[in-house]
Structure formats: structure tokens, C-alpha cells
Short mmCIF file of C-alpha atoms in Angstrom, two decimals:
data_model
loop_
_atom_site.label_atom_id
_atom_site.label_comp_id
_atom_site.label_asym_id
_atom_site.label_seq_id
_atom_site.Cartn_x
_atom_site.Cartn_y
_atom_site.Cartn_z
CA MET A 123 -0.08 -0.20 -0.11
CA GLY A 124 2.68 2.27 0.84
CA ALA A 125 4.76 1.22 -2.23
CA LEU A 126 1.39 1.55 -4.50
CA ARG A 127 1.30 5.58 -3.23
CA LEU A 128 5.18 5.85 -3.61
CA ALA A 129 4.70 4.88 -7.31
CA THR A 130 1.82 7.30 -7.32
CA VAL A 131 3.27 10.05 -6.32
CA ALA A 132 6.38 9.45 -8.19
CA GLY A 133 4.24 9.51 -11.54
CA LEU A 134 2.63 12.47 -10.54
CA LEU A 135 6.03 13.90 -10.39
CA LEU A 136 7.33 12.60 -13.36
CA LEU A 137 4.14 14.57 -15.45
CA HIS A 138 4.63 17.57 -13.94
CA GLY A 139 8.12 17.38 -14.60
CA CYS A 140 7.49 16.46 -18.32
CA ALA A 141 4.57 19.26 -17.69
CA MET A 142 7.49 22.05 -16.81
CA PHE A 143 9.98 21.66 -19.25
CA GLU A 144 7.54 21.50 -22.33
CA PRO A 145 8.53 23.67 -24.59
CA GLU A 146 7.08 27.52 -25.08
CA PRO A 147 5.18 28.25 -28.46
CA GLU A 148 6.68 30.09 -30.87
CA PRO A 149 5.36 33.83 -30.58
CA GLU A 150 2.69 34.67 -33.40
CA VAL A 151 3.86 37.13 -35.98
CA VAL A 152 1.47 39.93 -35.96
CA GLU A 153 1.91 42.08 -39.15
CA PRO A 154 1.36 45.77 -38.35
CA ALA A 155 -1.80 47.51 -39.85
CA PRO A 156 -0.97 49.06 -42.19
CA GLU A 157 -0.44 53.07 -41.55
CA VAL A 158 -3.49 55.49 -42.89
CA VAL A 159 -1.99 58.29 -44.52
CA VAL A 160 -4.53 60.93 -44.41
CA ALA A 161 -3.84 63.17 -47.23
CA PRO A 162 -4.80 66.80 -46.26
CA GLU A 163 -7.39 68.65 -47.98
CA PRO A 164 -6.54 71.05 -50.75
CA VAL A 165 -6.83 74.80 -49.58
CA VAL A 166 -8.31 76.41 -52.11
CA VAL A 167 -7.62 79.74 -52.46
CA VAL A 168 -10.74 82.05 -53.87
CA PRO A 169 -9.33 85.36 -55.07
CA GLU A 170 -10.82 88.34 -54.05
CA PRO A 171 -12.78 89.80 -56.66
CA GLU A 172 -11.51 92.53 -58.64
CA PRO A 173 -13.06 95.66 -58.11
CA GLU A 174 -15.51 96.86 -61.32
CA PRO A 175 -13.90 99.41 -63.02
CA PRO A 176 -15.47 102.73 -62.60
CA PRO A 177 -18.61 103.05 -65.51
CA LYS A 178 -17.50 104.93 -68.76
CA PRO A 179 -19.00 108.63 -68.51
CA ALA A 180 -21.81 108.32 -71.11
CA PRO A 181 -21.31 110.05 -73.88
CA PRO A 182 -22.96 113.55 -75.19
CA PRO A 183 -25.75 113.00 -76.98
CA PRO A 184 -25.29 114.15 -80.51
CA PRO A 185 -26.70 117.92 -81.39
CA PRO A 186 -30.31 117.90 -82.77
CA GLN A 187 -31.11 117.66 -86.45
CA GLN A 188 -30.69 120.59 -87.98
CA VAL A 189 -32.96 122.35 -90.23
CA ALA A 190 -31.59 124.34 -93.10
CA ILE A 191 -34.15 127.24 -94.52
CA VAL A 192 -33.17 128.50 -98.39
CA LEU A 193 -34.93 131.63 -99.48
CA SER A 194 -34.78 133.07 -102.67
CA SER A 195 -34.64 136.36 -101.84
CA ARG A 196 -35.03 138.53 -99.00
CA GLN A 197 -38.65 139.60 -99.77
CA PRO A 198 -40.90 140.02 -96.79
CA ALA A 199 -43.56 137.25 -98.02
CA TYR A 200 -40.51 134.82 -97.86
CA GLU A 201 -38.86 136.06 -94.57
CA GLU A 202 -42.11 136.32 -93.10
CA VAL A 203 -42.24 132.73 -93.39
CA ALA A 204 -38.73 132.10 -92.37
CA ASN A 205 -38.91 134.43 -89.35
CA GLU A 206 -42.29 132.28 -87.90
CA LEU A 207 -40.12 128.77 -88.51
CA SER A 208 -37.69 130.16 -86.48
CA GLU A 209 -40.01 130.43 -83.60
CA ARG A 210 -41.43 126.63 -84.32
CA LEU A 211 -38.19 124.44 -84.79
CA ASP A 212 -35.14 124.46 -82.29
CA ASN A 213 -32.10 124.60 -84.60
CA VAL A 214 -32.67 126.27 -87.73
CA ALA A 215 -29.81 127.97 -90.24
CA ILE A 216 -31.04 130.64 -92.71
CA TYR A 217 -29.21 130.58 -96.15
CA ASP A 218 -30.27 133.46 -98.90
CA LEU A 219 -29.75 133.19 -102.17
CA GLY A 220 -30.19 136.38 -103.03
CA ASP A 221 -26.71 137.31 -101.27
CA ARG A 222 -24.91 137.13 -104.35
CA SER A 223 -21.42 136.76 -101.57
CA GLN A 224 -22.67 133.31 -100.78
CA PRO A 225 -23.52 131.34 -104.13
CA PRO A 226 -25.87 128.67 -103.84
CA VAL A 227 -22.97 125.84 -104.65
CA LEU A 228 -21.20 127.00 -101.16
CA ALA A 229 -24.03 127.52 -99.36
CA PHE A 230 -25.33 123.94 -99.89
CA ARG A 231 -21.40 122.59 -99.44
CA GLN A 232 -22.11 124.09 -95.91
CA ILE A 233 -25.68 122.31 -95.43
CA ASN A 234 -24.56 119.09 -97.16
CA ASP A 235 -21.48 118.95 -94.20
CA SER A 236 -23.46 119.84 -91.63
CA ARG A 237 -25.94 117.72 -89.16
CA THR A 238 -28.77 119.04 -91.42
CA ASP A 239 -31.66 116.50 -92.00
CA ALA A 240 -33.96 118.67 -93.82
CA VAL A 241 -34.31 121.42 -96.37
CA VAL A 242 -36.74 123.84 -96.46
CA ALA A 243 -36.93 125.66 -99.41
CA ILE A 244 -39.31 129.24 -99.99
CA GLY A 245 -39.68 130.19 -103.26
CA LEU A 246 -38.90 128.79 -106.73
CA ARG A 247 -35.29 129.63 -107.15
CA ALA A 248 -34.85 127.89 -103.74
CA ALA A 249 -36.72 124.90 -104.49
CA ARG A 250 -35.00 124.28 -108.13
CA SER A 251 -31.70 124.85 -106.08
CA SER A 252 -32.12 122.63 -103.37
CA LEU A 253 -33.50 119.66 -105.10
CA ALA A 254 -30.71 120.23 -107.09
CA LEU A 255 -27.87 120.19 -104.74
CA ALA A 256 -29.00 119.47 -101.24
CA GLN A 257 -28.87 115.42 -100.18
CA VAL A 258 -31.50 115.53 -97.30
CA PRO A 259 -35.55 115.63 -98.11
CA VAL A 260 -36.86 118.93 -99.20
CA ILE A 261 -39.94 121.06 -98.25
CA PHE A 262 -40.62 123.39 -100.93
CA SER A 263 -43.02 126.47 -100.69
CA GLN A 264 -44.56 129.80 -102.02
CA VAL A 265 -44.10 127.91 -105.34
CA PHE A 266 -47.30 128.02 -107.75
CA ASN A 267 -46.49 126.14 -111.36
CA TYR A 268 -44.43 123.04 -109.13
CA GLN A 269 -45.22 121.05 -111.66
CA ASP A 270 -43.36 122.65 -114.81
CA TYR A 271 -40.57 122.07 -113.01
CA GLY A 272 -40.54 118.84 -111.58
CA LEU A 273 -40.60 119.40 -108.09
CA VAL A 274 -42.29 116.79 -106.56
CA THR A 275 -39.86 113.81 -106.61
CA ASP A 276 -39.08 110.74 -104.35
CA ASN A 277 -37.24 113.15 -102.47
CA SER A 278 -39.18 115.98 -101.76
CA ARG A 279 -42.80 117.20 -100.86
CA GLY A 280 -44.49 120.66 -101.26
CA VAL A 281 -46.67 123.26 -99.16
CA SER A 282 -49.41 124.68 -101.36
CA ALA A 283 -48.52 128.48 -102.31
CA LEU A 284 -52.08 129.42 -101.74
CA ALA A 285 -54.82 130.04 -99.15
CA PRO A 286 -57.55 127.41 -99.25
CA LEU A 287 -60.04 127.84 -102.55
CA ASP A 288 -63.41 127.55 -100.01
CA ALA A 289 -61.65 130.31 -97.87
CA HIS A 290 -61.61 132.40 -101.11
CA LEU A 291 -64.94 132.30 -101.92
CA ASP A 292 -65.91 132.25 -98.89
CA ALA A 293 -64.69 135.76 -98.04
CA TRP A 294 -65.46 136.81 -101.48
CA LYS A 295 -69.39 136.15 -100.67
CA LYS A 296 -69.17 137.79 -97.14
CA LEU A 297 -68.03 140.68 -99.01
CA ASP A 298 -70.26 140.55 -101.41
CA PRO A 299 -73.63 138.15 -101.47
CA THR A 300 -74.64 139.34 -104.76
CA LEU A 301 -71.39 137.59 -106.29
CA ALA A 302 -73.05 135.00 -108.98
CA ARG A 303 -70.88 134.37 -111.85
CA VAL A 304 -67.36 133.87 -111.57
CA GLY A 305 -64.55 133.95 -114.24
CA MET A 306 -61.47 131.91 -114.17
CA ILE A 307 -58.27 131.35 -116.71
CA ILE A 308 -55.35 129.08 -115.52
CA GLY A 309 -52.64 127.86 -117.87
CA ALA A 310 -52.02 123.94 -117.92
CA GLY A 311 -51.53 121.38 -115.39
CA HIS A 312 -53.29 122.54 -113.00
CA ASP A 313 -56.35 119.72 -112.95
CA SER A 314 -56.00 119.52 -109.00
CA LEU A 315 -56.71 123.20 -108.51
CA ARG A 316 -59.24 123.35 -110.76
CA ALA A 317 -61.34 120.43 -109.02
CA GLU A 318 -60.79 122.01 -105.66
CA ALA A 319 -62.25 125.39 -107.22
CA GLU A 320 -65.29 123.86 -108.32
CA ILE A 321 -65.76 122.22 -105.19
CA ALA A 322 -65.77 125.36 -103.75
CA ALA A 323 -67.99 126.90 -106.12
CA GLN A 324 -70.63 124.39 -106.06
CA LYS A 325 -70.40 125.43 -102.06
CA HIS A 326 -70.96 128.79 -102.06
CA SER A 327 -73.65 128.69 -105.35
CA VAL A 328 -71.18 129.92 -107.53
CA ASP A 329 -71.04 129.62 -111.48
CA LEU A 330 -67.70 129.10 -112.22
CA GLN A 331 -66.63 129.66 -115.65
CA ILE A 332 -63.21 127.95 -116.39
CA ARG A 333 -61.00 128.69 -119.29
CA GLU A 334 -57.37 127.11 -120.12
CA ALA A 335 -54.88 129.72 -121.79
CA GLY A 336 -51.26 128.86 -123.27
CA SER A 337 -50.00 132.40 -123.24
CA ASP A 338 -50.69 135.89 -122.27
CA GLN A 339 -52.45 136.81 -125.59
CA GLU A 340 -54.54 133.76 -125.36
CA THR A 341 -55.55 134.78 -121.73
CA LEU A 342 -56.43 138.20 -122.49
CA TYR A 343 -58.71 136.65 -125.87
CA HIS A 344 -60.40 134.42 -122.96
CA PHE A 345 -60.97 137.60 -120.86
CA LYS A 346 -62.21 139.61 -123.28
CA ARG A 347 -64.99 136.90 -124.21
CA MET A 348 -66.08 136.15 -120.91
CA ILE A 349 -66.54 139.47 -118.93
CA HIS A 350 -69.78 140.49 -120.79
CA GLU A 351 -71.35 137.43 -118.23
CA ILE A 352 -69.46 137.22 -115.46
CA ASP A 353 -69.72 139.72 -112.17
CA GLY A 354 -66.31 138.58 -110.45
CA PHE A 355 -62.92 137.57 -111.99
CA TRP A 356 -60.69 135.11 -110.10
CA LEU A 357 -56.65 135.73 -110.93
CA PHE A 358 -54.23 133.07 -110.01
CA PRO A 359 -50.48 134.06 -109.80
CA ASP A 360 -49.37 132.06 -113.47
CA ASN A 361 -46.99 134.15 -114.80
CA ARG A 362 -46.77 131.63 -117.52
CA ILE A 363 -50.19 132.88 -119.13
CA LEU A 364 -49.69 136.87 -117.53
CA SER A 365 -47.63 139.48 -118.84
CA PRO A 366 -47.12 142.93 -117.31
CA ARG A 367 -48.92 144.37 -120.22
CA VAL A 368 -51.96 141.24 -120.43
CA LEU A 369 -52.15 142.13 -116.33
CA ALA A 370 -52.62 145.35 -116.84
CA GLU A 371 -55.30 145.51 -119.33
CA VAL A 372 -56.97 142.53 -117.50
CA LEU A 373 -57.58 144.93 -114.58
CA GLU A 374 -57.97 147.69 -116.64
CA GLN A 375 -61.36 146.58 -118.36
CA ALA A 376 -62.69 144.90 -115.27
CA ASN A 377 -62.29 148.10 -113.56
CA ARG A 378 -64.13 149.85 -116.18
CA ARG A 379 -66.71 147.22 -116.40
CA ARG A 380 -67.01 147.16 -112.87
CA VAL A 381 -66.19 143.59 -112.41
CA PRO A 382 -64.01 142.84 -109.04
CA VAL A 383 -60.85 141.38 -109.14
CA ALA A 384 -59.67 138.37 -106.82
CA VAL A 385 -55.88 137.98 -106.29
CA SER A 386 -54.11 135.77 -103.85
CA ASN A 387 -51.39 139.20 -103.47
CA ASP A 388 -51.96 141.99 -101.38
CA ALA A 389 -49.51 143.80 -103.74
CA MET A 390 -52.10 143.87 -106.33
CA LEU A 391 -54.37 145.98 -104.67
CA GLN A 392 -53.13 149.30 -105.83
CA MET A 393 -52.63 148.02 -109.08
CA GLY A 394 -56.46 147.55 -109.54
CA ALA A 395 -58.17 144.62 -107.71
CA ALA A 396 -60.67 144.56 -105.40
CA ILE A 397 -60.33 141.70 -102.86
CA SER A 398 -56.98 139.95 -101.77
CA ILE A 399 -57.55 136.44 -100.16
CA SER A 400 -53.80 135.69 -99.51
CA THR A 401 -51.99 133.10 -97.44
CA VAL A 402 -50.92 133.95 -93.22
CA ALA A 403 -47.18 133.48 -92.69
CA SER A 404 -47.66 131.50 -89.19
CA ASP A 405 -50.17 128.92 -91.04
CA VAL A 406 -47.37 128.16 -94.09
CA ALA A 407 -44.83 127.92 -91.13
CA ALA A 408 -46.96 125.60 -89.34
CA THR A 409 -48.16 123.35 -91.96
CA ILE A 410 -44.51 123.12 -93.00
CA VAL A 411 -43.64 121.71 -89.39
CA LYS A 412 -46.04 119.55 -90.07
CA VAL A 413 -45.24 118.14 -93.49
CA LEU A 414 -41.49 117.83 -91.35
CA GLU A 415 -42.52 116.04 -88.67
CA ARG A 416 -44.56 113.35 -90.72
CA MET A 417 -41.42 113.24 -92.98
CA ARG A 418 -39.09 112.53 -90.39
CA ALA A 419 -41.75 109.87 -89.23
CA GLY A 420 -42.21 107.97 -92.20
CA GLY A 421 -40.28 109.26 -94.95
CA THR A 422 -41.83 111.33 -98.36
CA GLU A 423 -43.91 108.09 -99.29
CA SER A 424 -46.17 109.28 -96.61
CA LEU A 425 -46.94 112.54 -97.77
CA PRO A 426 -49.50 114.05 -100.48
CA PRO A 427 -47.41 115.83 -102.88
CA LEU A 428 -49.00 118.88 -102.15
CA THR A 429 -49.94 120.13 -98.88
CA GLN A 430 -52.78 122.33 -98.27
CA LEU A 431 -52.78 125.77 -95.80
CA SER A 432 -55.30 126.12 -93.43
CA GLU A 433 -55.91 130.06 -93.34
CA ALA A 434 -56.55 133.30 -95.24
CA ARG A 435 -55.65 136.69 -94.56
CA VAL A 436 -58.46 139.16 -96.59
CA ALA A 437 -57.57 142.74 -97.67
CA THR A 438 -59.72 144.75 -99.65
CA ASN A 439 -59.30 148.08 -101.82
CA ASP A 440 -62.75 149.84 -100.92
CA ALA A 441 -62.40 151.75 -103.77
CA LEU A 442 -62.84 149.32 -106.71
CA MET A 443 -65.85 147.14 -104.78
CA LYS A 444 -69.41 147.88 -105.60
CA PRO A 445 -70.74 150.53 -103.33
CA GLU A 446 -72.99 148.71 -101.20
CA VAL A 447 -69.94 146.33 -100.64
CA ALA A 448 -67.33 148.67 -99.89
CA ALA A 449 -69.47 150.01 -97.50
CA ASP A 450 -70.29 147.14 -95.37
CA ALA A 451 -66.59 146.24 -95.64
CA SER A 452 -65.75 149.26 -94.22
CA ASP A 453 -68.26 148.72 -91.42
CA ARG A 454 -66.63 145.26 -90.87
CA ASN A 455 -62.81 146.41 -90.24
CA ALA A 456 -61.57 150.07 -90.96
CA ASP A 457 -58.34 148.95 -91.99
CA GLY A 458 -60.04 146.66 -94.77
CA GLU A 459 -58.06 143.53 -93.72
CA ALA A 460 -59.92 140.35 -92.05
CA GLN A 461 -58.55 137.15 -91.12
#
């Protein structure tokens, strides 16, 4: 029993010894974890905005367009219209073709080199020169026989040289209610004038006799034949069919037969006309301005060949009117004028 215990103890010791001398296991090789490299975030440098350049100064507005007013001469009828235009338009330059120190070519060189956008030509010479030399649209006035000179073109328009014919007969009938038969002699090319006269005559219950003449002698011939059949003669400023000699004879015969003659120029009252129905400078100028505005807005195509006026100025030679008519005219206006 004792031996058995001894053997058991010896066995345990042996086992214990074996356990004490058992080789240790090789240590595990642990690979190091990969190093995590954190890349720095890029630094974005935001440039500061450059200051805006100061605004450029606005260019000065161009000077206003200029209107050139071209006169055939300095006669009062032309100059009055020019003065009225100067009051209605902001920027005008006036050229007088009657001034020999400034020939037309030089005047239009200045016009074409300026900021002129339109020419207003007053009188026949001014109109013809403007059509030939101006490089801008032309408005002409104070020209009766405009058709003969080709003054209406793609680049030009006109204003009537006469007060409205309805105003002519209206004033005449007010002065002389007995007026019933009127004679009229005109040259070729005035179809629109004839039509206007016929409409006015019909409106005022006047029997209008119209003859067409081709010369001053033919005018005199027609006048001598109609003088016995009319109680008034309507004289138009058609210099193609009138000469100073024939004009004087027409007025002399009319006065001898007590047939009043109506004209469109006050100066003819001193020559023997009885009544003058003429244009009004302010009305002519206002009409030109209207034509100019329409021309600037829509070109010449928007305009009729000739624009009519609106007003009339009436003056009488009381010594040559019928006695009852002259007395009535004197009562109405001591100066013999009305408008």
C-alpha cells in the first residue's frame, strides 16, 4: 500500500516535470496594421473679386438735327415764313440765295457738311437749287407752278402757295353776297386746282366759268369773251399765261366794267384788284412743320405731293368794290383787312 502510493506520487512528479519542461510555443508574428496616411485637404484660395471698373461716362448726346431754311430772296413774304419757322423749330440755319456773296453751291456745301436732315425751300429759285444740290429731303413752299419744274420727287414734297380756295370764295361771298358768276383762266397742269375751285364754287352757289390758256395773249382773248358774262374774276398767279402788259389790261377792263377782281397777293390791290385772299405766314410755317414731322417719322412716301393750308388773310380795295359792298367792308374793318 505504501509502495503503491509512492509509485503514484512518483508518476505525478514525472508528469509534472514533463509539463514543466514542455517547450513554449513560438510567438505569433502579428503584421503591423498598415499606416493610414490622411492626405491633407487641398486649400482652395478664392481670389478676391477685382473691383469693377468705374462706369464709363456716357457720351454726350449728339447735337439735334438741323433744318436749313433756304430763301430765294429776302422779300417780305419769304422772310416772314422763315421767321415763323425759326420760332417753331429748335435748330435752324437760314441761307439767302439772293446774297451774291454766298453762291448756291457754297451754301449747299455748308448744308451738306452739317447735321442738316431737311431743307425748307421758300420760293422757286430756292426750290430748284435745293432739289439739285441738297443731299437730304426737301420741303418747298411759295411755288405756284411746281409741276413745270418737277419739284415733287421721291425725296421732296410741297406746301400749297395759295390759301384754301373754299376760304377764297367764302370771304368773297361774305363781302359781296350778290356774287353769282365768276370767271377763271388758268394754265395747263393745274387739274387739282381746278377740281378744288369747282368744289368750292358748288359749295357757295357760284357759277364758275373756267378757261385754259397757253399764253398771255390767249388769256386776254378768253377774258374779253367772258367779261360780259361774269360779275367777278378770279385771278391766279400763273406767270406762264400773264405778262405785265396783259395783267394791266385785264385789270383796266375789269374796273371799267365794274367787275371786281380777286387775287392772292395784297400788293395787287394797288394795281387795281378789288379783293386779296392771301396766305398767312404763321399758317404756312405751321403746315411746313407738320410736313417735316411726318417726313421724319415716315419718309416722303407718307405725304401727298402738296399739302394744303388752313387759313386765309383778306384785304380789300374799297374804292374798287361795289358801293354797297365797299360800305359793308368799311363797317366790318376800318383798315380793310380781315383774317
